[in-house]
Tab-separated table of N, CA and C in Angstrom:
chain	number	residue	atom	x	y	z
A	1	MET	N	66.494	73.896	91.770
A	1	MET	CA	67.881	74.147	92.121
A	1	MET	C	68.393	72.965	92.931
A	2	LYS	N	69.586	72.530	92.596
A	2	LYS	CA	70.231	71.448	93.337
A	2	LYS	C	71.239	72.060	94.295
A	3	ILE	N	71.144	71.673	95.557
A	3	ILE	CA	72.088	72.135	96.575
A	3	ILE	C	72.896	70.938	97.053
A	4	LEU	N	74.201	71.056	96.987
A	4	LEU	CA	75.098	70.008	97.461
A	4	LEU	C	75.823	70.556	98.681
A	5	LYS	N	75.598	69.942	99.836
A	5	LYS	CA	76.207	70.399	101.085
A	5	LYS	C	77.184	69.345	101.576
A	6	PHE	N	78.391	69.781	101.861
A	6	PHE	CA	79.429	68.882	102.336
A	6	PHE	C	80.034	69.444	103.613
A	7	GLY	N	80.389	68.561	104.521
A	7	GLY	CA	81.036	68.965	105.762
A	7	GLY	C	81.452	67.739	106.544
A	8	GLY	N	82.022	67.962	107.688
A	8	GLY	CA	82.418	66.848	108.554
A	8	GLY	C	83.423	65.938	107.895
A	9	THR	N	83.149	64.643	107.895
A	9	THR	CA	84.092	63.679	107.328
A	9	THR	C	84.204	63.794	105.820
A	10	SER	N	83.199	64.370	105.146
A	10	SER	CA	83.276	64.489	103.692
A	10	SER	C	84.285	65.543	103.250
A	11	VAL	N	84.780	66.348	104.174
A	11	VAL	CA	85.858	67.297	103.864
A	11	VAL	C	87.038	67.090	104.808
A	12	GLY	N	87.123	65.913	105.405
A	12	GLY	CA	88.121	65.645	106.434
A	12	GLY	C	89.481	65.212	105.939
A	13	THR	N	89.562	64.698	104.724
A	13	THR	CA	90.848	64.255	104.181
A	13	THR	C	90.944	64.699	102.730
A	14	SER	N	92.158	64.680	102.197
A	14	SER	CA	92.315	65.067	100.790
A	14	SER	C	91.579	64.089	99.875
A	15	GLU	N	91.550	62.825	100.250
A	15	GLU	CA	90.841	61.837	99.441
A	15	GLU	C	89.337	62.124	99.403
A	16	SER	N	88.781	62.459	100.551
A	16	SER	CA	87.343	62.731	100.590
A	16	SER	C	87.015	64.029	99.853
A	17	ILE	N	87.913	64.998	99.894
A	17	ILE	CA	87.696	66.236	99.142
A	17	ILE	C	87.727	65.950	97.639
A	18	HIS	N	88.641	65.097	97.197
A	18	HIS	CA	88.669	64.712	95.779
A	18	HIS	C	87.364	64.017	95.381
A	19	ALA	N	86.837	63.193	96.258
A	19	ALA	CA	85.569	62.507	95.970
A	19	ALA	C	84.432	63.507	95.829
A	20	LEU	N	84.361	64.488	96.706
A	20	LEU	CA	83.281	65.462	96.593
A	20	LEU	C	83.466	66.336	95.359
A	21	LEU	N	84.704	66.618	94.973
A	21	LEU	CA	84.928	67.366	93.736
A	21	LEU	C	84.415	66.596	92.532
A	22	ASN	N	84.580	65.276	92.551
A	22	ASN	CA	84.040	64.457	91.466
A	22	ASN	C	82.518	64.503	91.430
A	23	ILE	N	81.885	64.556	92.590
A	23	ILE	CA	80.430	64.665	92.652
A	23	ILE	C	79.978	65.977	92.015
A	24	VAL	N	80.662	67.062	92.357
A	24	VAL	CA	80.320	68.369	91.791
A	24	VAL	C	80.579	68.378	90.286
A	25	LYS	N	81.705	67.818	89.873
A	25	LYS	CA	82.038	67.745	88.447
A	25	LYS	C	80.979	66.962	87.688
A	26	ASP	N	80.559	65.824	88.235
A	26	ASP	CA	79.519	65.025	87.592
A	26	ASP	C	78.222	65.804	87.456
A	27	ALA	N	77.878	66.579	88.472
A	27	ALA	CA	76.657	67.390	88.406
A	27	ALA	C	76.748	68.388	87.261
A	28	TYR	N	77.898	69.062	87.129
A	28	TYR	CA	78.080	70.016	86.036
A	28	TYR	C	78.028	69.319	84.684
A	29	GLU	N	78.632	68.141	84.578
A	29	GLU	CA	78.633	67.404	83.317
A	29	GLU	C	77.236	66.932	82.942
A	30	ASN	N	76.352	66.784	83.933
A	30	ASN	CA	74.959	66.403	83.682
A	30	ASN	C	74.076	67.619	83.436
A	31	GLY	N	74.677	68.805	83.325
A	31	GLY	CA	73.925	70.012	83.014
A	31	GLY	C	73.400	70.770	84.212
A	32	ASP	N	73.671	70.288	85.401
A	32	ASP	CA	73.225	70.995	86.604
A	32	ASP	C	74.186	72.142	86.917
A	33	ARG	N	73.692	73.115	87.633
A	33	ARG	CA	74.510	74.207	88.169
A	33	ARG	C	74.242	74.257	89.674
A	34	PRO	N	74.806	73.290	90.414
A	34	PRO	CA	74.471	73.180	91.834
A	34	PRO	C	75.046	74.323	92.668
A	35	LEU	N	74.350	74.611	93.730
A	35	LEU	CA	74.871	75.495	94.766
A	35	LEU	C	75.637	74.593	95.726
A	36	VAL	N	76.928	74.846	95.898
A	36	VAL	CA	77.770	74.011	96.749
A	36	VAL	C	78.003	74.738	98.070
A	37	VAL	N	77.682	74.051	99.163
A	37	VAL	CA	77.840	74.600	100.504
A	37	VAL	C	78.844	73.733	101.259
A	38	LEU	N	79.850	74.368	101.828
A	38	LEU	CA	80.860	73.647	102.603
A	38	LEU	C	80.810	74.108	104.050
A	39	SER	N	80.837	73.159	104.950
A	39	SER	CA	80.944	73.495	106.370
A	39	SER	C	82.265	72.946	106.886
A	40	ALA	N	82.495	73.118	108.154
A	40	ALA	CA	83.786	72.762	108.744
A	40	ALA	C	84.085	71.272	108.655
A	41	MET	N	85.366	70.973	108.641
A	41	MET	CA	85.815	69.582	108.726
A	41	MET	C	85.335	68.989	110.047
A	42	GLY	N	85.241	67.673	110.068
A	42	GLY	CA	84.798	66.993	111.276
A	42	GLY	C	85.597	67.407	112.500
A	43	GLY	N	84.898	67.835	113.530
A	43	GLY	CA	85.522	68.193	114.790
A	43	GLY	C	85.987	69.634	114.896
A	44	VAL	N	86.089	70.340	113.769
A	44	VAL	CA	86.633	71.692	113.796
A	44	VAL	C	85.678	72.666	114.485
A	45	THR	N	84.396	72.527	114.248
A	45	THR	CA	83.442	73.428	114.906
A	45	THR	C	83.573	73.319	116.420
A	46	ASN	N	83.670	72.107	116.930
A	46	ASN	CA	83.841	71.917	118.369
A	46	ASN	C	85.158	72.512	118.860
A	47	GLN	N	86.218	72.336	118.073
A	47	GLN	CA	87.512	72.918	118.459
A	47	GLN	C	87.419	74.439	118.520
A	48	LEU	N	86.745	75.040	117.536
A	48	LEU	CA	86.604	76.494	117.527
A	48	LEU	C	85.790	76.976	118.722
A	49	ASN	N	84.735	76.254	119.057
A	49	ASN	CA	83.943	76.610	120.237
A	49	ASN	C	84.788	76.539	121.504
A	50	ASP	N	85.574	75.471	121.637
A	50	ASP	CA	86.439	75.318	122.815
A	50	ASP	C	87.468	76.446	122.889
A	51	LEU	N	88.052	76.785	121.738
A	51	LEU	CA	89.038	77.867	121.719
A	51	LEU	C	88.407	79.206	122.081
A	52	ALA	N	87.185	79.417	121.625
A	52	ALA	CA	86.497	80.667	121.960
A	52	ALA	C	86.278	80.771	123.467
A	53	LEU	N	85.886	79.676	124.085
A	53	LEU	CA	85.696	79.676	125.543
A	53	LEU	C	87.014	79.900	126.270
A	54	ASP	N	88.074	79.241	125.778
A	54	ASP	CA	89.391	79.429	126.384
A	54	ASP	C	89.836	80.886	126.277
A	55	ALA	N	89.643	81.480	125.099
A	55	ALA	CA	90.024	82.876	124.892
A	55	ALA	C	89.222	83.794	125.803
A	56	GLN	N	87.942	83.472	125.950
A	56	GLN	CA	87.088	84.271	126.824
A	56	GLN	C	87.592	84.232	128.270
A	57	ASN	N	88.185	83.102	128.640
A	57	ASN	CA	88.723	82.937	129.993
A	57	ASN	C	90.166	83.402	130.119
A	58	GLY	N	90.667	84.067	129.076
A	58	GLY	CA	91.999	84.640	129.129
A	58	GLY	C	93.139	83.684	128.832
A	59	GLN	N	92.829	82.487	128.364
A	59	GLN	CA	93.872	81.508	128.059
A	59	GLN	C	94.477	81.777	126.682
A	60	ASP	N	95.713	81.370	126.513
A	60	ASP	CA	96.397	81.485	125.226
A	60	ASP	C	95.858	80.406	124.290
A	61	VAL	N	95.354	80.802	123.147
A	61	VAL	CA	94.767	79.851	122.199
A	61	VAL	C	95.596	79.728	120.926
A	62	SER	N	96.766	80.333	120.905
A	62	SER	CA	97.565	80.345	119.677
A	62	SER	C	97.954	78.945	119.215
A	63	ALA	N	98.259	78.036	120.126
A	63	ALA	CA	98.622	76.669	119.732
A	63	ALA	C	97.431	75.949	119.112
A	64	GLY	N	96.253	76.148	119.673
A	64	GLY	CA	95.054	75.524	119.121
A	64	GLY	C	94.711	76.054	117.746
A	65	ILE	N	94.872	77.346	117.564
A	65	ILE	CA	94.619	77.943	116.248
A	65	ILE	C	95.633	77.427	115.235
A	66	ALA	N	96.888	77.329	115.645
A	66	ALA	CA	97.933	76.816	114.757
A	66	ALA	C	97.639	75.373	114.344
A	67	ALA	N	97.122	74.573	115.269
A	67	ALA	CA	96.801	73.174	114.960
A	67	ALA	C	95.687	73.085	113.931
A	68	ILE	N	94.672	73.920	114.075
A	68	ILE	CA	93.576	73.931	113.094
A	68	ILE	C	94.090	74.404	111.735
A	69	GLU	N	94.901	75.434	111.742
A	69	GLU	CA	95.476	75.940	110.498
A	69	GLU	C	96.308	74.847	109.803
A	70	LYS	N	97.139	74.148	110.573
A	70	LYS	CA	97.981	73.089	110.002
A	70	LYS	C	97.112	71.990	109.383
A	71	ARG	N	96.040	71.638	110.053
A	71	ARG	CA	95.144	70.594	109.525
A	71	ARG	C	94.559	70.986	108.175
A	72	HIS	N	94.249	72.255	108.012
A	72	HIS	CA	93.645	72.707	106.764
A	72	HIS	C	94.661	72.787	105.624
A	73	PHE	N	95.921	72.998	105.978
A	73	PHE	CA	96.930	73.066	104.928
A	73	PHE	C	97.585	71.721	104.708
C-alpha cells in the first residue's frame, strides 16, 4: 500500500495544493490506489493550540477562528 501524506507548506497555497493533486493523479495513472492523508496547513496547528488556550482562559477567539477560516477559503 502506498501512503501519501501532505501537510504544512505542501497544503499552504493553492499552487502547492495543485502540485500535490498532480502527484496523486500520477499515482492513480500508474495504477496505484494510494491512501492520501492531509494534515493542517503550515502554522494552523499552532494557531489552533493557541486559540484553545485563549478560550480556556475565557478570551474571545472568534477573530482568530475567522482568520483561520478565511485562510482556508
